[in-house]
Coordinates of N, CA, C and O in Angstrom, one line a residue:
Chain E
X1 N 0.8 -1.2 0.0 CA 0.0 0.0 0.0 C 0.9 1.2 0.0 O 1.8 1.3 0.8
X2 N 0.6 2.2 -0.9 CA 1.4 3.4 -1.0 C 0.8 4.4 0.0 O -0.3 4.3 0.5
X3 N 1.6 5.5 0.2 CA 1.2 6.6 1.1 C -0.1 7.2 0.6 O -1.0 7.5 1.3
X4 N -0.2 7.4 -0.8 CA -1.4 8.0 -1.4 C -2.6 7.1 -1.1 O -3.7 7.6 -0.8
X5 N -2.4 5.8 -1.3 CA -3.6 4.9 -1.0 C -4.0 4.9 0.4 O -5.2 4.9 0.7
X6 N -3.0 5.0 1.3 CA -3.3 5.1 2.8 C -4.2 6.3 3.0 O -5.1 6.3 3.8
X7 N -3.8 7.4 2.4 CA -4.5 8.7 2.6 C -5.9 8.6 2.1 O -6.9 9.1 2.7
X8 N -6.1 7.9 1.0 CA -7.5 7.8 0.4 C -8.4 6.9 1.4 O -9.5 7.2 1.6
X9 N -7.8 5.8 1.9 CA -8.5 4.9 2.8 C -8.8 5.7 4.1 O -10.0 5.6 4.6
X10 N -7.9 6.5 4.6 CA -8.1 7.3 5.8 C -9.2 8.3 5.6 O -10.1 8.5 6.4
X11 N -9.1 8.9 4.4 CA -10.2 9.9 4.0 C -11.5 9.3 4.0 O -12.5 9.8 4.5
X12 N -11.6 8.1 3.4 CA -12.9 7.4 3.2 C -13.4 7.0 4.6 O -14.6 7.2 4.9
X13 N -12.6 6.6 5.5 CA -13.0 6.2 6.9 C -13.6 7.5 7.6 O -14.6 7.4 8.2
X14 N -12.9 8.6 7.4 CA -13.4 9.8 8.0 C -14.7 10.2 7.4 O -15.6 10.7 8.2
X15 N -14.9 10.1 6.1 CA -16.2 10.4 5.5 C -17.3 9.5 6.1 O -18.4 10.0 6.4
X16 N -17.0 8.2 6.2 CA -18.0 7.3 6.7 C -18.4 7.6 8.2 O -19.5 7.5 8.6
X17 N -17.4 8.0 8.9 CA -17.6 8.4 10.3 C -18.5 9.6 10.4 O -19.5 9.6 11.2
X18 N -18.3 10.6 9.6 CA -19.1 11.8 9.5 C -20.6 11.4 9.2 O -21.5 11.9 9.8
X19 N -20.7 10.5 8.2 CA -22.1 10.1 7.8 C -22.8 9.4 8.9 O -23.9 9.6 9.2
X20 N -22.1 8.5 9.5 CA -22.6 7.7 10.6 C -23.1 8.6 11.8 O -24.2 8.5 12.3
X21 N -22.3 9.6 12.1 CA -22.7 10.5 13.2 C -23.9 11.3 12.8 O -24.8 11.5 13.6
X22 N -23.9 11.8 11.5 CA -25.1 12.6 11.0 C -26.3 11.7 11.0 O -27.4 12.2 11.4
X23 N -26.2 10.5 10.5 CA -27.4 9.6 10.4 C -28.0 9.4 11.8 O -29.2 9.4 12.0
X24 N -27.2 9.2 12.8 CA -27.7 9.1 14.2 C -28.4 10.3 14.6 O -29.5 10.2 15.3
X25 N -28.0 11.5 14.2 CA -28.7 12.7 14.5 C -30.0 12.8 13.8 O -31.1 13.1 14.4
X26 N -30.0 12.4 12.5 CA -31.2 12.4 11.7 C -32.3 11.5 12.4 O -33.5 11.9 12.5
X27 N -31.9 10.3 12.8 CA -32.8 9.3 13.3 C -33.5 9.9 14.6 O -34.7 9.7 14.8
X28 N -32.8 10.7 15.3 CA -33.4 11.3 16.5 C -34.3 12.5 16.2 O -35.1 12.9 17.0
X29 N -34.2 13.0 15.0 CA -34.9 14.3 14.7 C -36.0 14.0 13.6 O -37.0 14.8 13.5
X30 N -35.9 13.0 12.8 CA -36.9 12.8 11.7 C -38.3 12.5 12.3 O -38.4 11.9 13.4
X31 N -39.3 12.9 11.6 CA -40.7 12.7 12.1 C -41.4 11.5 11.4 O -42.2 10.8 12.0
X32 N -41.0 11.3 10.1 CA -41.7 10.3 9.3 C -41.1 8.9 9.7 O -39.9 8.7 9.6
X33 N -41.9 8.0 10.2 CA -41.4 6.7 10.7 C -40.8 5.9 9.6 O -39.8 5.2 9.8
X34 N -41.3 6.0 8.4 CA -40.7 5.3 7.3 C -39.3 5.8 7.0 O -38.4 5.0 6.6
X35 N -39.1 7.1 7.1 CA -37.8 7.7 6.9 C -36.8 7.2 8.0 O -35.6 7.0 7.7
X36 N -37.3 7.1 9.2 CA -36.5 6.6 10.3 C -36.0 5.2 10.0 O -34.8 4.9 10.2
X37 N -36.9 4.4 9.6 CA -36.6 3.0 9.2 C -35.5 3.0 8.0 O -34.6 2.2 8.0
X38 N -35.8 3.8 7.1 CA -34.9 4.0 5.9 C -33.5 4.3 6.4 O -32.5 3.7 5.9
X39 N -33.4 5.3 7.3 CA -32.1 5.8 7.7 C -31.4 4.7 8.6 O -30.2 4.6 8.6
X40 N -32.2 3.9 9.3 CA -31.6 2.8 10.1 C -30.9 1.8 9.2 O -29.8 1.3 9.5
X41 N -31.5 1.6 8.0 CA -30.9 0.6 7.1 C -29.6 1.3 6.5 O -28.6 0.6 6.3
X42 N -29.7 2.6 6.2 CA -28.5 3.3 5.6 C -27.4 3.3 6.6 O -26.2 3.1 6.3
X43 N -27.7 3.4 7.9 CA -26.7 3.4 9.0 C -25.9 2.1 9.0 O -24.7 2.1 9.0
X44 N -26.7 1.0 8.8 CA -26.0 -0.3 8.8 C -25.0 -0.4 7.6 O -24.0 -1.0 7.7
X45 N -25.5 0.1 6.5 CA -24.6 0.1 5.3 C -23.3 0.8 5.5 O -22.2 0.3 5.2
X46 N -23.4 2.0 6.1 CA -22.2 2.8 6.3 C -21.3 2.2 7.4 O -20.1 2.3 7.3
X47 N -21.9 1.6 8.4 CA -21.1 1.0 9.5 C -20.3 -0.2 8.9 O -19.2 -0.4 9.3
X48 N -21.0 -0.9 7.9 CA -20.3 -2.0 7.3 C -19.1 -1.6 6.5 O -18.0 -2.1 6.5
X49 N -19.3 -0.5 5.7 CA -18.3 0.1 4.9 C -17.1 0.5 5.7 O -15.9 0.3 5.4
X50 N -17.4 1.2 6.8 CA -16.4 1.7 7.7 C -15.6 0.5 8.3 O -14.3 0.5 8.3
X51 N -16.3 -0.5 8.7 CA -15.7 -1.7 9.2 C -14.7 -2.4 8.2 O -13.6 -2.8 8.5
X52 N -15.2 -2.5 6.9 CA -14.4 -3.1 5.9 C -13.1 -2.3 5.6 O -12.1 -2.9 5.3
X53 N -13.2 -1.0 5.6 CA -12.1 -0.1 5.4 C -11.0 -0.3 6.5 O -9.8 -0.3 6.3
X54 N -11.5 -0.4 7.7 CA -10.6 -0.6 8.9 C -10.0 -1.9 8.8 O -8.8 -2.1 9.1
X55 N -10.8 -2.9 8.4 CA -10.2 -4.3 8.2 C -9.1 -4.3 7.2 O -8.1 -5.1 7.4
X56 N -9.3 -3.5 6.2 CA -8.2 -3.5 5.1 C -6.9 -3.0 5.7 O -5.8 -3.6 5.5
X57 N -7.0 -1.9 6.5 CA -5.8 -1.4 7.2 C -5.2 -2.4 8.1 O -4.0 -2.6 8.2
X58 N -6.0 -3.1 8.8 CA -5.6 -4.1 9.8 C -4.9 -5.3 9.0 O -3.8 -5.8 9.5
X59 N -5.4 -5.7 7.9 CA -4.8 -6.7 7.1 C -3.4 -6.3 6.6 O -2.5 -7.2 6.5
X60 N -3.3 -5.1 6.3 CA -2.0 -4.6 5.8 C -0.9 -4.6 6.9 O 0.3 -4.7 6.6
X61 N -1.3 -4.4 8.1 CA -0.4 -4.4 9.2 C 0.0 -5.8 9.6 O 1.1 -6.0 10.3
X62 N -0.8 -6.8 9.3 CA -0.5 -8.2 9.6 C 0.3 -8.9 8.6 O 0.8 -10.0 8.9
X63 N 0.5 -8.3 7.4 CA 1.2 -9.0 6.4 C 2.7 -8.9 6.6 O 3.2 -7.9 7.1
Chain B
X1 N -40.1 24.1 3.1 CA -39.3 22.8 3.1 C -39.4 22.3 4.6 O -39.1 22.9 5.5
X2 N -39.8 21.0 4.6 CA -40.0 20.4 6.0 C -38.6 20.0 6.5 O -37.6 19.9 5.8
X3 N -38.6 19.8 7.8 CA -37.3 19.4 8.5 C -36.8 18.0 7.9 O -35.6 17.8 7.7
X4 N -37.8 17.1 7.7 CA -37.4 15.8 7.1 C -36.7 16.0 5.8 O -35.7 15.3 5.5
X5 N -37.2 16.9 5.0 CA -36.5 17.2 3.7 C -35.1 17.7 3.8 O -34.2 17.4 3.1
X6 N -35.0 18.6 4.8 CA -33.6 19.2 5.1 C -32.6 18.1 5.5 O -31.5 18.1 5.0
X7 N -33.1 17.2 6.3 CA -32.2 16.1 6.7 C -31.8 15.2 5.5 O -30.6 14.8 5.4
X8 N -32.8 14.9 4.7 CA -32.4 14.1 3.5 C -31.6 14.8 2.5 O -30.7 14.2 1.9
X9 N -31.8 16.1 2.4 CA -30.9 16.9 1.5 C -29.5 16.9 2.0 O -28.5 16.7 1.2
X10 N -29.4 17.0 3.3 CA -28.0 17.0 4.0 C -27.4 15.7 3.7 O -26.2 15.6 3.4
X11 N -28.1 14.6 3.9 CA -27.6 13.2 3.7 C -27.1 13.0 2.3 O -26.1 12.5 2.0
X12 N -28.0 13.5 1.3 CA -27.6 13.4 -0.1 C -26.3 14.1 -0.4 O -25.5 13.6 -1.2
X13 N -26.1 15.3 0.2 CA -24.8 16.0 -0.1 C -23.7 15.2 0.5 O -22.6 15.2 -0.1
X14 N -23.8 14.6 1.7 CA -22.8 13.8 2.3 C -22.4 12.6 1.4 O -21.2 12.3 1.2
X15 N -23.4 12.0 0.8 CA -23.2 10.8 -0.1 C -22.4 11.3 -1.3 O -21.5 10.6 -1.8
X16 N -22.8 12.4 -1.9 CA -22.1 12.9 -3.1 C -20.7 13.2 -2.8 O -19.8 12.9 -3.7
X17 N -20.4 13.8 -1.7 CA -19.0 14.1 -1.4 C -18.2 12.9 -1.1 O -17.0 12.8 -1.5
X18 N -18.8 11.9 -0.6 CA -18.2 10.6 -0.3 C -17.9 9.8 -1.6 O -16.8 9.2 -1.8
X19 N -18.8 9.9 -2.5 CA -18.6 9.3 -3.9 C -17.3 9.8 -4.5 O -16.5 9.1 -5.1
X20 N -17.1 11.1 -4.3 CA -15.9 11.7 -4.9 C -14.6 11.1 -4.3 O -13.6 10.9 -5.1
X21 N -14.6 10.9 -3.0 CA -13.4 10.3 -2.4 C -13.2 8.9 -3.0 O -12.1 8.5 -3.3
X22 N -14.3 8.1 -3.1 CA -14.2 6.7 -3.7 C -13.8 6.7 -5.1 O -13.0 5.9 -5.6
X23 N -14.3 7.7 -5.9 CA -13.9 7.8 -7.3 C -12.4 8.0 -7.5 O -11.7 7.3 -8.2
X24 N -11.9 9.0 -6.8 CA -10.5 9.4 -6.9 C -9.6 8.3 -6.3 O -8.6 7.9 -6.9
X25 N -10.1 7.7 -5.2 CA -9.3 6.7 -4.6 C -9.2 5.5 -5.5 O -8.1 4.9 -5.6
X26 N -10.3 5.1 -6.1 CA -10.3 3.9 -7.0 C -9.4 4.2 -8.2 O -8.5 3.4 -8.6
X27 N -9.5 5.4 -8.8 CA -8.7 5.7 -10.0 C -7.2 5.8 -9.6 O -6.3 5.4 -10.5
X28 N -6.8 6.2 -8.4 CA -5.4 6.4 -8.1 C -4.7 5.2 -7.4 O -3.6 5.3 -7.1
X29 N -5.5 4.2 -7.1 CA -4.9 3.0 -6.4 C -4.5 1.9 -7.4 O -5.3 1.5 -8.2
X30 N -3.3 1.5 -7.2 CA -2.8 0.3 -8.0 C -2.8 -1.0 -7.2 O -2.9 -2.0 -7.8
X31 N -2.8 -0.8 -5.9 CA -2.9 -2.0 -5.0 C -4.3 -2.6 -5.2 O -5.3 -2.0 -5.0
X32 N -4.3 -3.9 -5.7 CA -5.6 -4.5 -6.0 C -6.6 -4.6 -4.9 O -7.8 -4.4 -5.0
X33 N -6.1 -4.9 -3.7 CA -7.0 -5.0 -2.5 C -7.6 -3.6 -2.2 O -8.8 -3.5 -1.9
X34 N -6.8 -2.6 -2.2 CA -7.3 -1.2 -2.0 C -8.3 -0.8 -3.1 O -9.4 -0.3 -2.8
X35 N -7.9 -1.0 -4.3 CA -8.7 -0.6 -5.5 C -10.1 -1.3 -5.4 O -11.1 -0.7 -5.6
X36 N -10.0 -2.6 -5.2 CA -11.3 -3.4 -5.2 C -12.2 -2.9 -4.1 O -13.4 -2.8 -4.3
X37 N -11.7 -2.7 -2.9 CA -12.5 -2.3 -1.8 C -13.1 -0.9 -2.0 O -14.3 -0.6 -1.8
X38 N -12.3 0.0 -2.5 CA -12.8 1.4 -2.8 C -13.8 1.4 -3.9 O -14.8 2.1 -3.9
X39 N -13.6 0.5 -4.9 CA -14.6 0.4 -6.0 C -15.9 -0.2 -5.4 O -17.0 0.2 -5.8
X40 N -15.8 -1.2 -4.5 CA -17.0 -1.8 -3.9 C -17.8 -0.7 -3.1 O -19.0 -0.6 -3.2
X41 N -17.0 0.1 -2.4 CA -17.6 1.2 -1.6 C -18.2 2.2 -2.5 O -19.3 2.8 -2.2
X42 N -17.6 2.5 -3.6 CA -18.1 3.5 -4.6 C -19.4 3.0 -5.1 O -20.4 3.8 -5.1
X43 N -19.5 1.7 -5.6 CA -20.7 1.2 -6.1 C -21.9 1.2 -5.0 O -23.0 1.6 -5.3
X44 N -21.5 0.9 -3.8 CA -22.5 0.8 -2.7 C -23.0 2.2 -2.4 O -24.2 2.4 -2.3
X45 N -22.1 3.2 -2.4 CA -22.5 4.6 -2.1 C -23.3 5.2 -3.2 O -24.3 5.9 -2.9
X46 N -23.0 4.9 -4.4 CA -23.8 5.4 -5.5 C -25.2 4.7 -5.5 O -26.2 5.4 -5.8
X47 N -25.2 3.5 -5.1 CA -26.5 2.8 -5.0 C -27.4 3.5 -3.9 O -28.6 3.7 -4.1
X48 N -26.7 3.8 -2.8 CA -27.4 4.5 -1.7 C -27.9 5.9 -2.1 O -29.0 6.3 -1.7
X49 N -27.1 6.5 -2.9 CA -27.5 7.9 -3.4 C -28.7 7.7 -4.3 O -29.7 8.5 -4.2
X50 N -28.8 6.7 -5.1 CA -29.9 6.5 -6.0 C -31.2 6.2 -5.2 O -32.2 6.8 -5.5
X51 N -31.0 5.3 -4.2 CA -32.2 4.9 -3.4 C -32.7 6.1 -2.6 O -33.9 6.4 -2.5
X52 N -31.8 7.0 -2.1 CA -32.2 8.1 -1.3 C -32.9 9.1 -2.2 O -33.9 9.7 -1.9
X53 N -32.3 9.4 -3.4 CA -33.0 10.3 -4.4 C -34.4 9.8 -4.7 O -35.3 10.6 -4.8
X54 N -34.5 8.5 -5.0 CA -35.8 8.0 -5.3 C -36.8 8.1 -4.2 O -38.0 8.4 -4.4
X55 N -36.3 7.9 -3.0 CA -37.2 8.1 -1.8 C -37.7 9.5 -1.7 O -38.8 9.8 -1.4
X56 N -36.8 10.5 -2.0 CA -37.1 11.9 -2.0 C -38.1 12.3 -3.0 O -39.0 13.1 -2.8
X57 N -38.0 11.7 -4.2 CA -38.9 12.0 -5.3 C -40.3 11.4 -5.0 O -41.3 12.0 -5.3
X58 N -40.3 10.2 -4.4 CA -41.5 9.5 -4.0 C -42.3 10.4 -3.0 O -43.5 10.4 -3.0
X59 N -41.5 11.1 -2.1 CA -42.2 11.9 -1.1 C -42.5 13.3 -1.6 O -43.0 14.1 -0.9
X60 N -42.2 13.5 -2.9 CA -42.5 14.8 -3.5 C -41.5 15.9 -3.2 O -41.7 17.1 -3.4
X61 N -40.3 15.5 -2.6 CA -39.3 16.5 -2.3 C -38.6 17.1 -3.6 O -38.0 18.2 -3.5
X62 N -38.6 16.2 -4.6 CA -38.0 16.7 -5.9 C -39.0 16.5 -7.0 O -39.7 15.5 -7.0
X63 N -39.0 17.5 -7.9 CA -39.8 17.4 -9.0 C -39.0 17.2 -10.3 O -38.1 18.0 -10.5
X64 N -39.2 16.1 -11.0 CA -38.4 15.9 -12.2 C -39.1 16.5 -13.4 O -40.3 16.2 -13.7
X65 N -38.4 17.4 -14.2 CA -39.1 18.0 -15.3 C -38.3 17.6 -16.6 O -37.2 18.1 -16.8
X66 N -38.8 16.7 -17.3 CA -38.1 16.3 -18.6 C -38.3 17.3 -19.7 O -39.3 18.0 -19.7
X67 N -37.3 17.4 -20.5 CA -37.4 18.4 -21.7 C -38.2 17.7 -22.8 O -38.4 16.5 -22.8
X68 N -38.6 18.6 -23.7 CA -39.4 18.0 -24.9 C -38.5 17.5 -25.9 O -37.3 17.8 -26.0
X69 N -39.1 16.7 -26.8 CA -38.2 16.0 -27.9 C -37.6 17.0 -28.8 O -36.5 16.7 -29.4
X70 N -38.3 18.1 -29.1 CA -37.7 19.1 -30.0 C -36.3 19.6 -29.5 O -35.4 19.8 -30.3
X71 N -36.2 19.8 -28.2 CA -35.0 20.3 -27.6 C -33.8 19.3 -27.9 O -32.7 19.6 -28.2
X72 N -34.2 18.0 -27.7 CA -33.2 16.9 -27.9 C -32.9 16.9 -29.4 O -31.7 16.7 -29.8
X73 N -33.9 17.0 -30.3 CA -33.6 17.0 -31.7 C -32.7 18.2 -32.1 O -31.8 18.0 -33.0
X74 N -32.9 19.3 -31.5 CA -32.0 20.5 -31.8 C -30.5 20.2 -31.5 O -29.6 20.4 -32.3
X75 N -30.3 19.6 -30.3 CA -29.0 19.2 -29.9 C -28.4 18.1 -30.8 O -27.2 18.2 -31.2
X76 N -29.3 17.1 -31.1 CA -28.8 16.1 -32.0 C -28.3 16.6 -33.4 O -27.3 16.2 -33.9
X77 N -29.1 17.5 -33.9 CA -28.8 18.1 -35.2 C -27.4 18.9 -35.1 O -26.6 18.9 -36.0
X78 N -27.3 19.6 -34.0 CA -26.1 20.4 -33.7 C -24.9 19.6 -33.7 O -23.8 19.9 -34.3
X79 N -24.9 18.4 -33.0 CA -23.7 17.6 -32.8 C -23.4 16.8 -34.1 O -22.3 16.5 -34.4
X80 N -24.5 16.6 -34.9 CA -24.3 15.9 -36.2 C -23.6 16.8 -37.2 O -22.8 16.4 -38.1
X81 N -23.9 18.1 -37.1 CA -23.3 19.1 -38.0 C -21.9 19.4 -37.7 O -21.1 19.8 -38.5
X82 N -21.6 19.3 -36.4 CA -20.2 19.7 -36.0 C -19.1 18.9 -36.6 O -19.3 17.7 -36.8

């Protein structure tokens, strides 16, 4: 992994973190129950992506 | 504009900026593991953007206005002549 690739992965993890934090706020403020359910599904998707990106970095440290 | 719409607008903007990170990351990565994961995340994020946009149009937050065929014909003629 190059320095540039590491920066992109780090940037992506930061973006996912921001989205996750924002979605948690939305869920607390949204009024439409269907939208709350929709956002809960989206939250799971972003948490999975963040986890996969972190796993990638972990795998690079183990090689 | 309702508060719910503001939240979805905000979410859509976040998705769009994240797509840019994944696009550039995918293009610039030669390491296959990095490239494949960033591409997977790109596809997934674009899919989420599409689903969110559709949800917003279903709720009437966005109005889609298609252009008429004449406008398309004018452009088609213009590019054919060029």
